[in-house]
JSON list of C-alpha atoms and ligand atoms in Angstrom, two decimals:
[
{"chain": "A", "resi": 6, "resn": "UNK", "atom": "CA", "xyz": [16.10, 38.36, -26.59]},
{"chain": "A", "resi": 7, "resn": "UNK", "atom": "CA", "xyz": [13.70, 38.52, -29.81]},
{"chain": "A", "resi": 8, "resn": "UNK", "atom": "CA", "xyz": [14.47, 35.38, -32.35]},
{"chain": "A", "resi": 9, "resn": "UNK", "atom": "CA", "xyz": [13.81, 36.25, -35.83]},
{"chain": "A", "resi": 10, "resn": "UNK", "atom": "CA", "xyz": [13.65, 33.55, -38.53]},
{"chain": "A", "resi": 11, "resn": "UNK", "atom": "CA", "xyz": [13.05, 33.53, -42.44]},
{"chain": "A", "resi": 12, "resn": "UNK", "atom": "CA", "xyz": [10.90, 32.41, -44.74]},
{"chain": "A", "resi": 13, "resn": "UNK", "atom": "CA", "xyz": [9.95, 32.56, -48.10]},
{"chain": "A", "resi": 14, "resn": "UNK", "atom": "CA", "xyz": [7.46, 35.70, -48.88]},
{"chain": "A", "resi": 15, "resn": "UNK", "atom": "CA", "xyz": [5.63, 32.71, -51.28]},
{"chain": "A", "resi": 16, "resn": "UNK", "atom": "CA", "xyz": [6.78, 29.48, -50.91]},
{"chain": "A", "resi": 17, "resn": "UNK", "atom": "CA", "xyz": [6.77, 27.14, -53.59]},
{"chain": "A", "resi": 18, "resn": "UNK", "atom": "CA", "xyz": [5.24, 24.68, -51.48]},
{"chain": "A", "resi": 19, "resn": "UNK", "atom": "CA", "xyz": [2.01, 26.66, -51.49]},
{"chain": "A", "resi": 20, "resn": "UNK", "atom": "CA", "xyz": [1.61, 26.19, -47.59]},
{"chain": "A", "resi": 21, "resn": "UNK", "atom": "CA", "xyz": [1.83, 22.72, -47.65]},
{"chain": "A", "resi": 22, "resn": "UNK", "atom": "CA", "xyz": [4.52, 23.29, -44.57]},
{"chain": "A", "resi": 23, "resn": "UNK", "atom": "CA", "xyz": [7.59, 21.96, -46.56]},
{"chain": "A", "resi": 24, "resn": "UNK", "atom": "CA", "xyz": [9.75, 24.56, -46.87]},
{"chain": "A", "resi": 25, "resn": "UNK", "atom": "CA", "xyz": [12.20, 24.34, -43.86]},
{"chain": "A", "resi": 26, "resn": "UNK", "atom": "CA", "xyz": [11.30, 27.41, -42.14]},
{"chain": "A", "resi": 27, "resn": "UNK", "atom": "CA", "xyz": [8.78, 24.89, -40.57]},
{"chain": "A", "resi": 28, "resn": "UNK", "atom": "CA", "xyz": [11.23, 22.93, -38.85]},
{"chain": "A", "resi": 29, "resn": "UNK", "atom": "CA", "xyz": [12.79, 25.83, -36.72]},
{"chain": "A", "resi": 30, "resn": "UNK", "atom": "CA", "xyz": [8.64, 26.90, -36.39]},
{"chain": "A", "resi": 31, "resn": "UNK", "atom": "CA", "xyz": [7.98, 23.56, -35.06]},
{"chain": "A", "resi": 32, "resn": "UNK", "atom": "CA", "xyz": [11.09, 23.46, -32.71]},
{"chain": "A", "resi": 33, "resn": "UNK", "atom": "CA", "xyz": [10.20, 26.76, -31.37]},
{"chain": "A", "resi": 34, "resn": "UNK", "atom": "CA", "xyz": [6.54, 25.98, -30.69]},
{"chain": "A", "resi": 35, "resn": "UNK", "atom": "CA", "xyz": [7.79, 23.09, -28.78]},
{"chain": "A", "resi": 36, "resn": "UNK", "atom": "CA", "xyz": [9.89, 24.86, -26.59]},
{"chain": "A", "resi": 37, "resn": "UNK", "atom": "CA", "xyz": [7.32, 27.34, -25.97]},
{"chain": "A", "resi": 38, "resn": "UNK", "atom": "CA", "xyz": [9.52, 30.13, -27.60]},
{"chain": "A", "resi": 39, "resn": "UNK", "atom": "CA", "xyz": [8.28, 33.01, -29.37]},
{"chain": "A", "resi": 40, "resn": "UNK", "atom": "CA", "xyz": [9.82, 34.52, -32.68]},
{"chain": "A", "resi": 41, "resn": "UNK", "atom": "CA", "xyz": [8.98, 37.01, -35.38]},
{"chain": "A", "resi": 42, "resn": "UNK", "atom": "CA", "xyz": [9.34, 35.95, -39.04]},
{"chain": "A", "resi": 43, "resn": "UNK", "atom": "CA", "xyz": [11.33, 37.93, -41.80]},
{"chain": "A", "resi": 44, "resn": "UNK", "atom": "CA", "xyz": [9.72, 36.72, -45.07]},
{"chain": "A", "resi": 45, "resn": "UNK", "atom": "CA", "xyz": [12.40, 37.46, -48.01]},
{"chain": "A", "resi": 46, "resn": "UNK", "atom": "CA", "xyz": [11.50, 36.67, -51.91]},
{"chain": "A", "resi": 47, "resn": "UNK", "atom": "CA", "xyz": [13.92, 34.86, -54.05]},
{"chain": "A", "resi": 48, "resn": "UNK", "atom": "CA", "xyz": [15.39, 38.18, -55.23]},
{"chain": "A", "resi": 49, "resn": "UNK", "atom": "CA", "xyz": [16.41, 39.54, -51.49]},
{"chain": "A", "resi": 50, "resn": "UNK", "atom": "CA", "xyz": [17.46, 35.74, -51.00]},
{"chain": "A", "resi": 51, "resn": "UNK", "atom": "CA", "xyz": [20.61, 36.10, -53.01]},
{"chain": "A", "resi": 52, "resn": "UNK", "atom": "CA", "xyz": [21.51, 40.10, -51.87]},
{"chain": "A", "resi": 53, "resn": "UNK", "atom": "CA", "xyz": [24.36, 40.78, -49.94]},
{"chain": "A", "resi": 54, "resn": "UNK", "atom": "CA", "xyz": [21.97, 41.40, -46.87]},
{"chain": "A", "resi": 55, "resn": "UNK", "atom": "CA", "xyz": [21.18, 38.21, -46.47]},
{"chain": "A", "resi": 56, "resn": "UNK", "atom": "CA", "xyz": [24.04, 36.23, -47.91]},
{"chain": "A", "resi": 57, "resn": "UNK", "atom": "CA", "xyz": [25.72, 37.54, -44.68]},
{"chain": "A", "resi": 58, "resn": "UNK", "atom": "CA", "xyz": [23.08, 35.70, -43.00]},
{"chain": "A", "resi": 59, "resn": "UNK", "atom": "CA", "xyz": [23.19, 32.72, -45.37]},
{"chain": "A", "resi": 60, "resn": "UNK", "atom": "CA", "xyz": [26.22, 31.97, -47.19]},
{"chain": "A", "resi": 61, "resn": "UNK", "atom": "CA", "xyz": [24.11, 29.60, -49.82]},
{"chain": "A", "resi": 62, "resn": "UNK", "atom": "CA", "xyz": [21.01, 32.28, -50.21]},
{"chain": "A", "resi": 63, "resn": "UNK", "atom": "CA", "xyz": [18.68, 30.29, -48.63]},
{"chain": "A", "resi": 64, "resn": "UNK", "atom": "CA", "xyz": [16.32, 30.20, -46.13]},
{"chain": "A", "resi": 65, "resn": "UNK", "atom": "CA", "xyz": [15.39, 29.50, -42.57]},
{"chain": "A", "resi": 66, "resn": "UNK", "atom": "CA", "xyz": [17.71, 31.91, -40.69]},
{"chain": "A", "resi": 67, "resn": "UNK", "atom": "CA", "xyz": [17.98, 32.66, -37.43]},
{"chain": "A", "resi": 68, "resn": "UNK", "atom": "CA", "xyz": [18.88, 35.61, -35.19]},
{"chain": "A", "resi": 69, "resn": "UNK", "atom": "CA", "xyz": [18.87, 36.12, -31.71]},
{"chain": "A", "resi": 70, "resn": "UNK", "atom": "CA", "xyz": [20.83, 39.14, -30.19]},
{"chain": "A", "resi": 71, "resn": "UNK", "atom": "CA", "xyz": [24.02, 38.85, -31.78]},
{"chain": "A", "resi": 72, "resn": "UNK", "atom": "CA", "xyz": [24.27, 35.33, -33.09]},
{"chain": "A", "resi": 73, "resn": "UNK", "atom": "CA", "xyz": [22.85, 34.48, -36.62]},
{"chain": "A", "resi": 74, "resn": "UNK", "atom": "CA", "xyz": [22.83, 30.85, -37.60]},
{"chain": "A", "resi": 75, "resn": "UNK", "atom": "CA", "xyz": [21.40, 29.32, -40.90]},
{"chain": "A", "resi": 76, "resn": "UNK", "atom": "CA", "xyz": [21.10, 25.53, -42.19]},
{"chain": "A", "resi": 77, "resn": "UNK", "atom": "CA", "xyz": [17.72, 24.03, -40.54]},
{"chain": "A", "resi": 78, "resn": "UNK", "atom": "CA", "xyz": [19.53, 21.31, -38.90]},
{"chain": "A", "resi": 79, "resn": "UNK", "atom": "CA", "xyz": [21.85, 23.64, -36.71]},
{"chain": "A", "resi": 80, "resn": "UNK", "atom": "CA", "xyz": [19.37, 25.68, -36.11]},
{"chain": "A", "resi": 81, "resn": "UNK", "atom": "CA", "xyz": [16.72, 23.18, -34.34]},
{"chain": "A", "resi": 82, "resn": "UNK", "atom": "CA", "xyz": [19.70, 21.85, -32.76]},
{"chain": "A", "resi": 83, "resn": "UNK", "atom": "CA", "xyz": [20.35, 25.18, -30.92]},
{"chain": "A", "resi": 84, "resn": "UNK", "atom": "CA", "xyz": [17.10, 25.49, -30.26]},
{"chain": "A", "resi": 85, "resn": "UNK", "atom": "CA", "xyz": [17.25, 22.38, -28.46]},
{"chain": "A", "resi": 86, "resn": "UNK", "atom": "CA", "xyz": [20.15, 22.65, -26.34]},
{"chain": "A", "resi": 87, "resn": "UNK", "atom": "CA", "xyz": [19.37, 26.15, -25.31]},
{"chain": "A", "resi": 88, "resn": "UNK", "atom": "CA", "xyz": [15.89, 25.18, -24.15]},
{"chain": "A", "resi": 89, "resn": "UNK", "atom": "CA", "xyz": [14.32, 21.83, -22.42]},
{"chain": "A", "resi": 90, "resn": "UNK", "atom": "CA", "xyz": [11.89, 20.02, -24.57]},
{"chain": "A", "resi": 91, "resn": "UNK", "atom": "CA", "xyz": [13.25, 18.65, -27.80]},
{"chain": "A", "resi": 92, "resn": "UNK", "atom": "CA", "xyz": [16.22, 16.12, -25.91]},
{"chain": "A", "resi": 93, "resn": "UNK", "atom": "CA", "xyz": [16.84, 13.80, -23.51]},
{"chain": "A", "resi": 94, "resn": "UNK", "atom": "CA", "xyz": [18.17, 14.91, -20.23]},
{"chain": "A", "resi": 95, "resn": "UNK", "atom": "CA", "xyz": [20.47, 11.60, -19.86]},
{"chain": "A", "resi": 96, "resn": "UNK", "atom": "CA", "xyz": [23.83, 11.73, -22.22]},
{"chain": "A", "resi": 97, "resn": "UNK", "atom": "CA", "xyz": [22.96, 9.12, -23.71]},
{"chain": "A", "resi": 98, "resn": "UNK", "atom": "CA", "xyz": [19.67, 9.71, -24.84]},
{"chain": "A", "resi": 99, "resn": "UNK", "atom": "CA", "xyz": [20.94, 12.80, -25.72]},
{"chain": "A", "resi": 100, "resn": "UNK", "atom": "CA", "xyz": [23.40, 11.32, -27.79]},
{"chain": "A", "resi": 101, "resn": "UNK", "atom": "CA", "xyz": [21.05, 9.28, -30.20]},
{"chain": "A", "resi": 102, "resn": "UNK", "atom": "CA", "xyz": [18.75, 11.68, -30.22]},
{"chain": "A", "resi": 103, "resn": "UNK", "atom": "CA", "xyz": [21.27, 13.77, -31.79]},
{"chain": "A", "resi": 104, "resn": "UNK", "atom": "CA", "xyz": [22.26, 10.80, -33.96]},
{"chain": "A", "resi": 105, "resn": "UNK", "atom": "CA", "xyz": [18.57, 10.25, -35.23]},
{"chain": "A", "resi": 106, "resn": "UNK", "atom": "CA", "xyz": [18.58, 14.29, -36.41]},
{"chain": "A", "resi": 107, "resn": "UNK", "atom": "CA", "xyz": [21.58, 13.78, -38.57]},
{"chain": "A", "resi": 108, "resn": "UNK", "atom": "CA", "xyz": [20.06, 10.64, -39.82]},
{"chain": "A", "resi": 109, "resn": "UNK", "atom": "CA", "xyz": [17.23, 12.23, -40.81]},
{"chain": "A", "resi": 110, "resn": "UNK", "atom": "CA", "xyz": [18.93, 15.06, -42.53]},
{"chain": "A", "resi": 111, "resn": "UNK", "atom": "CA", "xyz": [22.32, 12.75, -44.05]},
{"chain": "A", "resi": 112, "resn": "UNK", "atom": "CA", "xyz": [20.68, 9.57, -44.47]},
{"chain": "A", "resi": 113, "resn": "UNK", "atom": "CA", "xyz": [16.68, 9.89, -45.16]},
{"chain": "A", "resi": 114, "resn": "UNK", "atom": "CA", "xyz": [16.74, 13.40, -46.86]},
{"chain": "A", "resi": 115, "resn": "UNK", "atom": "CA", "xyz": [18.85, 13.28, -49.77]},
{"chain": "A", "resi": 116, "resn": "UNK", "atom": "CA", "xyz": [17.11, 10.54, -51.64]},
{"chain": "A", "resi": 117, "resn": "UNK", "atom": "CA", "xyz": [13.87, 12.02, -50.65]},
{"chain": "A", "resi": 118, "resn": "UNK", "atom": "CA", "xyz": [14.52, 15.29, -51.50]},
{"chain": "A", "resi": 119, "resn": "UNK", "atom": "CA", "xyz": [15.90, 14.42, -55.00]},
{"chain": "A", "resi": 120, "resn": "UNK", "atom": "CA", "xyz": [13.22, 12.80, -55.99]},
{"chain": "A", "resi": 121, "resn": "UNK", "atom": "CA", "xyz": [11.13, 15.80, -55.23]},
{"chain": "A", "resi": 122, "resn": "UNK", "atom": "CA", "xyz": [13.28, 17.55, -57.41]},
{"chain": "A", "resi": 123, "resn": "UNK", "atom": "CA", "xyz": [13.55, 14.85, -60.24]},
{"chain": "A", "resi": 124, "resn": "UNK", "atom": "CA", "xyz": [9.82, 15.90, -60.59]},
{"chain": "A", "resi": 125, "resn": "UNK", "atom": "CA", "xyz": [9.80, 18.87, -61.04]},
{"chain": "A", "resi": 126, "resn": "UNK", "atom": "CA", "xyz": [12.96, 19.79, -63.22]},
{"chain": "A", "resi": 127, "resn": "UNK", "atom": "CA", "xyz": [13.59, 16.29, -64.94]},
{"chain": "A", "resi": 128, "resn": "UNK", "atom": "CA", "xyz": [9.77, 15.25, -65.84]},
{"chain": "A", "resi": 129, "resn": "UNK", "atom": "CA", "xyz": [9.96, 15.90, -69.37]},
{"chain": "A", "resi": 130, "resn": "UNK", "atom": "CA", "xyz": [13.31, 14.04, -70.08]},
{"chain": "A", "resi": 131, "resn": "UNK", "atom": "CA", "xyz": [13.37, 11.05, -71.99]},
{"chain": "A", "resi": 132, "resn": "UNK", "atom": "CA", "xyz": [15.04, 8.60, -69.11]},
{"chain": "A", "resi": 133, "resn": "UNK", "atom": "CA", "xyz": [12.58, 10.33, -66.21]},
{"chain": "A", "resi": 134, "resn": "UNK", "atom": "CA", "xyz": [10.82, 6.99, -65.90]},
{"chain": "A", "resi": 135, "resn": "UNK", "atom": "CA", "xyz": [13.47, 5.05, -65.73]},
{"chain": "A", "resi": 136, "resn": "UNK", "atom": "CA", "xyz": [15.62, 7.57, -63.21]},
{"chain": "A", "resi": 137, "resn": "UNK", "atom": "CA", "xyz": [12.43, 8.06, -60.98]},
{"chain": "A", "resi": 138, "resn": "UNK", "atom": "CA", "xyz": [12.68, 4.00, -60.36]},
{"chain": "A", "resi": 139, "resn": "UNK", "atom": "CA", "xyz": [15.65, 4.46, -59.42]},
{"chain": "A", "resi": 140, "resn": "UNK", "atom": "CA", "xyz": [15.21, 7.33, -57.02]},
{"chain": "A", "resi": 141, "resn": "UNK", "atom": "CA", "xyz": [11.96, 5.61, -55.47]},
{"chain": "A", "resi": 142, "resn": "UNK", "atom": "CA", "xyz": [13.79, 2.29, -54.55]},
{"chain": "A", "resi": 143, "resn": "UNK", "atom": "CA", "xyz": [16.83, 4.41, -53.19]},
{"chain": "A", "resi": 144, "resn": "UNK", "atom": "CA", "xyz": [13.94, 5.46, -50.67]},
{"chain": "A", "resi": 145, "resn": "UNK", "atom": "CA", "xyz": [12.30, 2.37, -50.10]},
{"chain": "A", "resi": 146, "resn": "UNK", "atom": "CA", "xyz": [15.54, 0.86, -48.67]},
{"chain": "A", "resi": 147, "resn": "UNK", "atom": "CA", "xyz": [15.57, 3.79, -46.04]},
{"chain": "A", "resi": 148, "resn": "UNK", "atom": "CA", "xyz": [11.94, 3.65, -45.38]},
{"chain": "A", "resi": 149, "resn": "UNK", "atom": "CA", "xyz": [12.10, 0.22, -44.58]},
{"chain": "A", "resi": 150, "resn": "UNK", "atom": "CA", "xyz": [15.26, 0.38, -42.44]},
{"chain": "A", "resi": 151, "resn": "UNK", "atom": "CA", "xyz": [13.41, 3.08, -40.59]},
{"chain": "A", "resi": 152, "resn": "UNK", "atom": "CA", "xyz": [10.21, 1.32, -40.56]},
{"chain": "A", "resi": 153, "resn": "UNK", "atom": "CA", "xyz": [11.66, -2.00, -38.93]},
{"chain": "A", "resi": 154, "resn": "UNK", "atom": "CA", "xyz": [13.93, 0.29, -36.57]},
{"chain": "A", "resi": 155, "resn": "UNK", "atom": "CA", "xyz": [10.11, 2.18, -35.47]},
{"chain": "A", "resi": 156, "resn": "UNK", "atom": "CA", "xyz": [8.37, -0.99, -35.19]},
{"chain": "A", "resi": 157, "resn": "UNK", "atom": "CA", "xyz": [5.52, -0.58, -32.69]},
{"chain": "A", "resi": 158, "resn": "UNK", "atom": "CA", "xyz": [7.16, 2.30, -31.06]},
{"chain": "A", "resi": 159, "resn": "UNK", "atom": "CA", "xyz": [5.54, 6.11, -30.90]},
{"chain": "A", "resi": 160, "resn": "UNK", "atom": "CA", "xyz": [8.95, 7.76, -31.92]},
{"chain": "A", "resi": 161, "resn": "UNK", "atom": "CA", "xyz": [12.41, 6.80, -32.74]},
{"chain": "A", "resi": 162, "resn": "UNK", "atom": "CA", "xyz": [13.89, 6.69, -29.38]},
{"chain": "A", "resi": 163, "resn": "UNK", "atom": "CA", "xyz": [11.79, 6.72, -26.26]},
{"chain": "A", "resi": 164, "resn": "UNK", "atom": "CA", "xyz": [10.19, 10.34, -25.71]},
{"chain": "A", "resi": 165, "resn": "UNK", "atom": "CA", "xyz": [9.41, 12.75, -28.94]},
{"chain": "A", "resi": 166, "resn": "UNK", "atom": "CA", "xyz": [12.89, 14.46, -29.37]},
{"chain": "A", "resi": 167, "resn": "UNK", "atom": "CA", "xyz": [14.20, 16.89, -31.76]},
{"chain": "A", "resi": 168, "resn": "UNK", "atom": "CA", "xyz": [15.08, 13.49, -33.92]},
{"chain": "A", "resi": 169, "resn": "UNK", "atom": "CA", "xyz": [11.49, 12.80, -34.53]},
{"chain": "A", "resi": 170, "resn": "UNK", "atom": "CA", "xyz": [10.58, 16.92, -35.40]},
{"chain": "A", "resi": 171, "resn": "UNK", "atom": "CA", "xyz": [13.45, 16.39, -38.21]},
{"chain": "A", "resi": 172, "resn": "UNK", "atom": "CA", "xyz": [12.75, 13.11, -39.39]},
{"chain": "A", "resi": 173, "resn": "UNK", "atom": "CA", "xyz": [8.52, 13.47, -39.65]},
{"chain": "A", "resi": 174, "resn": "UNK", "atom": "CA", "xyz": [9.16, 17.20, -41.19]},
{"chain": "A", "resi": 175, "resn": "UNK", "atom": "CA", "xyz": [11.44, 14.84, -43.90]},
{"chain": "A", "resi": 176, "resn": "UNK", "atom": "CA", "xyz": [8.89, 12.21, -44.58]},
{"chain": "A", "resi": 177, "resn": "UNK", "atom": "CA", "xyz": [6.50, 14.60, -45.39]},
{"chain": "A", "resi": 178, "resn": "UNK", "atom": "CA", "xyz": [8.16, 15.45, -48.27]},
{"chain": "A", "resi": 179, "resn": "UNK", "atom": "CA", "xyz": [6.59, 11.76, -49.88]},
{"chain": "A", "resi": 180, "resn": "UNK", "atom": "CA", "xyz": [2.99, 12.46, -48.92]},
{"chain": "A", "resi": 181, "resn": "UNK", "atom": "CA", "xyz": [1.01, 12.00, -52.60]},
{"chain": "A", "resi": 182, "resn": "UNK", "atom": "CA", "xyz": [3.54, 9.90, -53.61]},
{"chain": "A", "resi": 183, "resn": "UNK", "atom": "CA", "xyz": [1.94, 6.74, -52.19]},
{"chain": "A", "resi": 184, "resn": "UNK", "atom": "CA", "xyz": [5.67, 5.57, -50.87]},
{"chain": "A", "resi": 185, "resn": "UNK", "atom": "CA", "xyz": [5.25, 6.04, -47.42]},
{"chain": "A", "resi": 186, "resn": "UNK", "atom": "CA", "xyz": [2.42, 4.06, -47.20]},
{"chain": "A", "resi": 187, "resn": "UNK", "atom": "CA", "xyz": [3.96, 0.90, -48.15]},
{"chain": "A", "resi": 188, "resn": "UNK", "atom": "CA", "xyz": [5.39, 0.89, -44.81]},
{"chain": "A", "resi": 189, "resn": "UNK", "atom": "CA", "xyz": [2.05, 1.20, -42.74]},
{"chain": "A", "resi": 190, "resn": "UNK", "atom": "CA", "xyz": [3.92, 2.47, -39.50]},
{"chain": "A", "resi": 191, "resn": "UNK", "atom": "CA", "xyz": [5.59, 5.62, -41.21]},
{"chain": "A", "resi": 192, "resn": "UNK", "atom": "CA", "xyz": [2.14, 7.31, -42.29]},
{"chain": "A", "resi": 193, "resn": "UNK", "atom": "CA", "xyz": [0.87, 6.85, -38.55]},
{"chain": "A", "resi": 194, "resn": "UNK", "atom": "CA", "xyz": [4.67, 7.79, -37.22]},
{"chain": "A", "resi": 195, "resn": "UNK", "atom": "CA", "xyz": [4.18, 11.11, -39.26]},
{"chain": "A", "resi": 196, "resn": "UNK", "atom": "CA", "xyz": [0.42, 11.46, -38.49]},
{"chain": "A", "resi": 197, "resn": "UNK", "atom": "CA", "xyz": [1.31, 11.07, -34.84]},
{"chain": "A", "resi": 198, "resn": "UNK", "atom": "CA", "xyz": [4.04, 14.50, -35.36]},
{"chain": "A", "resi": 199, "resn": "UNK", "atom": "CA", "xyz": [1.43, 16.53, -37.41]},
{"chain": "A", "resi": 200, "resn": "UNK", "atom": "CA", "xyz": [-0.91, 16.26, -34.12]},
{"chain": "A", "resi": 201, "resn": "UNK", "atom": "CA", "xyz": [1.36, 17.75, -32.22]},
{"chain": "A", "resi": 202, "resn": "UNK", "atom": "CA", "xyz": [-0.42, 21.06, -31.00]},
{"chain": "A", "resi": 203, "resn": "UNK", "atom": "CA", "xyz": [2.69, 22.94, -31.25]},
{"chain": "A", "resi": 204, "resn": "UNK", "atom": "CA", "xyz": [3.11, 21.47, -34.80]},
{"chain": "A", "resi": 205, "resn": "UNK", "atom": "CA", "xyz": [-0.29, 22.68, -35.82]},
{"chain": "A", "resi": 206, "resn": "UNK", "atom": "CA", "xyz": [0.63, 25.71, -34.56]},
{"chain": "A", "resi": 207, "resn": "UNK", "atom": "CA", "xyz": [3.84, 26.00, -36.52]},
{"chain": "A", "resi": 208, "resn": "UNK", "atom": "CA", "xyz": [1.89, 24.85, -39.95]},
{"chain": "A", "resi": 209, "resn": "UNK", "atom": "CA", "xyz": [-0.73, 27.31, -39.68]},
{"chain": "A", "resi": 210, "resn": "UNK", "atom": "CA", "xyz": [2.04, 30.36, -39.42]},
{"chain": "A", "resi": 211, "resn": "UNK", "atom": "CA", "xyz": [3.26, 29.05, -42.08]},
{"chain": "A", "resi": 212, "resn": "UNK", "atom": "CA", "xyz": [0.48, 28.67, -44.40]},
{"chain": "A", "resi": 213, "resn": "UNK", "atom": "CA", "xyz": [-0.92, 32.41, -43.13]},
{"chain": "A", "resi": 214, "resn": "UNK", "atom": "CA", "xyz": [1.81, 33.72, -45.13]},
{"chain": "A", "resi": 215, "resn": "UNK", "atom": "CA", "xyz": [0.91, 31.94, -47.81]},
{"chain": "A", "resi": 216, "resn": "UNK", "atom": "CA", "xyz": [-2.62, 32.65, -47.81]},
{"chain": "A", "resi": 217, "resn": "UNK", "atom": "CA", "xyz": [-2.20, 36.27, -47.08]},
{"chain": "A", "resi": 218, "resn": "UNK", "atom": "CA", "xyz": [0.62, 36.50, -50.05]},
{"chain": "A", "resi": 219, "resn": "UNK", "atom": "CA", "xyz": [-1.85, 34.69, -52.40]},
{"chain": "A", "resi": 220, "resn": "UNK", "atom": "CA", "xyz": [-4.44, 37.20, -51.65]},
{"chain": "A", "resi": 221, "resn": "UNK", "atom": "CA", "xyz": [-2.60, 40.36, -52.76]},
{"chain": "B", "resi": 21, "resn": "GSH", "atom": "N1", "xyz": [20.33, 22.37, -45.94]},
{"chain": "B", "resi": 21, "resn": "GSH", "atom": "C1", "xyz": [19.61, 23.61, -45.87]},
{"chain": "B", "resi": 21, "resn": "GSH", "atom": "C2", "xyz": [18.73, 23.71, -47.12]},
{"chain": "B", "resi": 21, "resn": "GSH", "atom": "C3", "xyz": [18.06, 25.06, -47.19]},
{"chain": "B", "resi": 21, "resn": "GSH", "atom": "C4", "xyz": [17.15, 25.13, -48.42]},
{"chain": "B", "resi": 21, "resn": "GSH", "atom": "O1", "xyz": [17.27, 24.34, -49.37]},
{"chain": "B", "resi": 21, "resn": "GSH", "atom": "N2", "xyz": [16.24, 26.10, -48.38]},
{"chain": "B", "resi": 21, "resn": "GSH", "atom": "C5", "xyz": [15.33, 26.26, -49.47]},
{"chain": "B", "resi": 21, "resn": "GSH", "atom": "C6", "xyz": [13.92, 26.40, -48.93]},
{"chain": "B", "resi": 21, "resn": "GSH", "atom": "S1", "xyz": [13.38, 24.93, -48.14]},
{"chain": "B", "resi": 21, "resn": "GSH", "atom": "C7", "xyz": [15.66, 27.54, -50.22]},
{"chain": "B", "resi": 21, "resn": "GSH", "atom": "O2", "xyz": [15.98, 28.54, -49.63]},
{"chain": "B", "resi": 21, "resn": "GSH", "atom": "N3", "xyz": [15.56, 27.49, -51.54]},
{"chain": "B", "resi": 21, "resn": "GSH", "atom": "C8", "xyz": [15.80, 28.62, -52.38]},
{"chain": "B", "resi": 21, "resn": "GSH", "atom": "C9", "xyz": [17.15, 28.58, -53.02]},
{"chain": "B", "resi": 21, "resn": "GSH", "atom": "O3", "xyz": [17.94, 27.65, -52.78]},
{"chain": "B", "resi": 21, "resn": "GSH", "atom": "O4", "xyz": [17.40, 29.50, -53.82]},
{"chain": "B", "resi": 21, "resn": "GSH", "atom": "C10", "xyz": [18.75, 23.66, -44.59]},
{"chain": "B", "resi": 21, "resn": "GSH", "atom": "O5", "xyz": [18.36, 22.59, -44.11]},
{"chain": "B", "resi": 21, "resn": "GSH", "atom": "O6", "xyz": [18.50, 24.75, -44.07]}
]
């Protein structure tokens, strides 16, 4: 059965592969799956056609046959069940590595993610310094939880799982900001992720539509 996905018809991100379509991308290319892409703008986002799809107006989707599931998290986790690659084949394994995706998405994302938004829609207010501060040590005190959890390790939890696809395509979201890199085995954790063939794979999909958007 064909699995179609969206994505942004020009991300914001300008191909930097943070938009979230990249996660279900990534997934997929691990699992050896292939898809077709349904690029939407911001306009189509929020029409009824795809609020059906997406309740919020947002993007990834997914499709396949008669199911249609949206919110990255859910959607990498179906991937996962439905296809060997991305968990553990013991329960328990399978257990944390489910744990370690909601961590990345409950517990590491939302101070991440609002800091990438503090820059862009709060940079020109008055208490931005001081609220950035705040924002950045909010991070530091999961990166360095996570850090001393990763230690020497390769991933989170014994083999690559779909825990380590979430939590690398989350710490990406710092690179520039020089935060990571206070914590020497998180830039090396994520480097070790973006060499994943089928992540490189996944990232340059991704940035094609960029490119080819930017060129018209
Ligand atoms: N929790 C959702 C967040 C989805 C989300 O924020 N998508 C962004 C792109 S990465 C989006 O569609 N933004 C446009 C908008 O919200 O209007 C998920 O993980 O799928």
């Amino acid at each position: 059965m064909t699995i179609t996905i969206t994505a942004f018809e020009r991300s914001p991100d300008r191909g930097r592969g943070l938009a979230r379509d990249m996660r279900v991308r990534w997934a997929l290319e691990e699992v050896g799956q292939p898809y077709d892409v349904r690029l939407v703008s911001f306009k189509a986002m929020k029409q009824p056609e795809h609020l059906a799809l997406h309740p919020f107006g947002q993007i990834p989707t997914y499709e396949e046959g008669d199911l249609a599931l949206f919110e990255s998290g859910a959607i990498v986790f179906h991937i996962a069940e439905r296809h060997a690659g991305l968990l553990p084949g013991d329960a328990n394994g399978r257990a944390r590595a489910i744990t370690w995706m909601f961590a990345a998405l409950n517990t590491v994302e939302p101070p991440i993610f609002d800091r990438a938004l503090a820059t862009i829609l709060e940079r020109n207010e008055p208490w931005y310094e001081q609220r950035l501060h705040a924002l950045e040590n909010g991070i530091r005190k999961r990166l360095a939880d996570l850090s001393s959890h990763l230690g020497g390790a390769d991933w989170l939890d014994g083999a690559f799982s779909a825990g380590d696809l979430l939590m690398v395509t989350v710490l990406r979201r710092l690179n520039g900001s020089g935060i990571l890199e206070e914590y020497p085995n998180l830039p090396d954790y994520v480097a070790r992720g973006e060499a994943r063939p089928a992540y490189k794979r996944a990232f340059d999909a991704q940035l094609a539509v960029f490119t080819a958007a930017s060129a018209n």
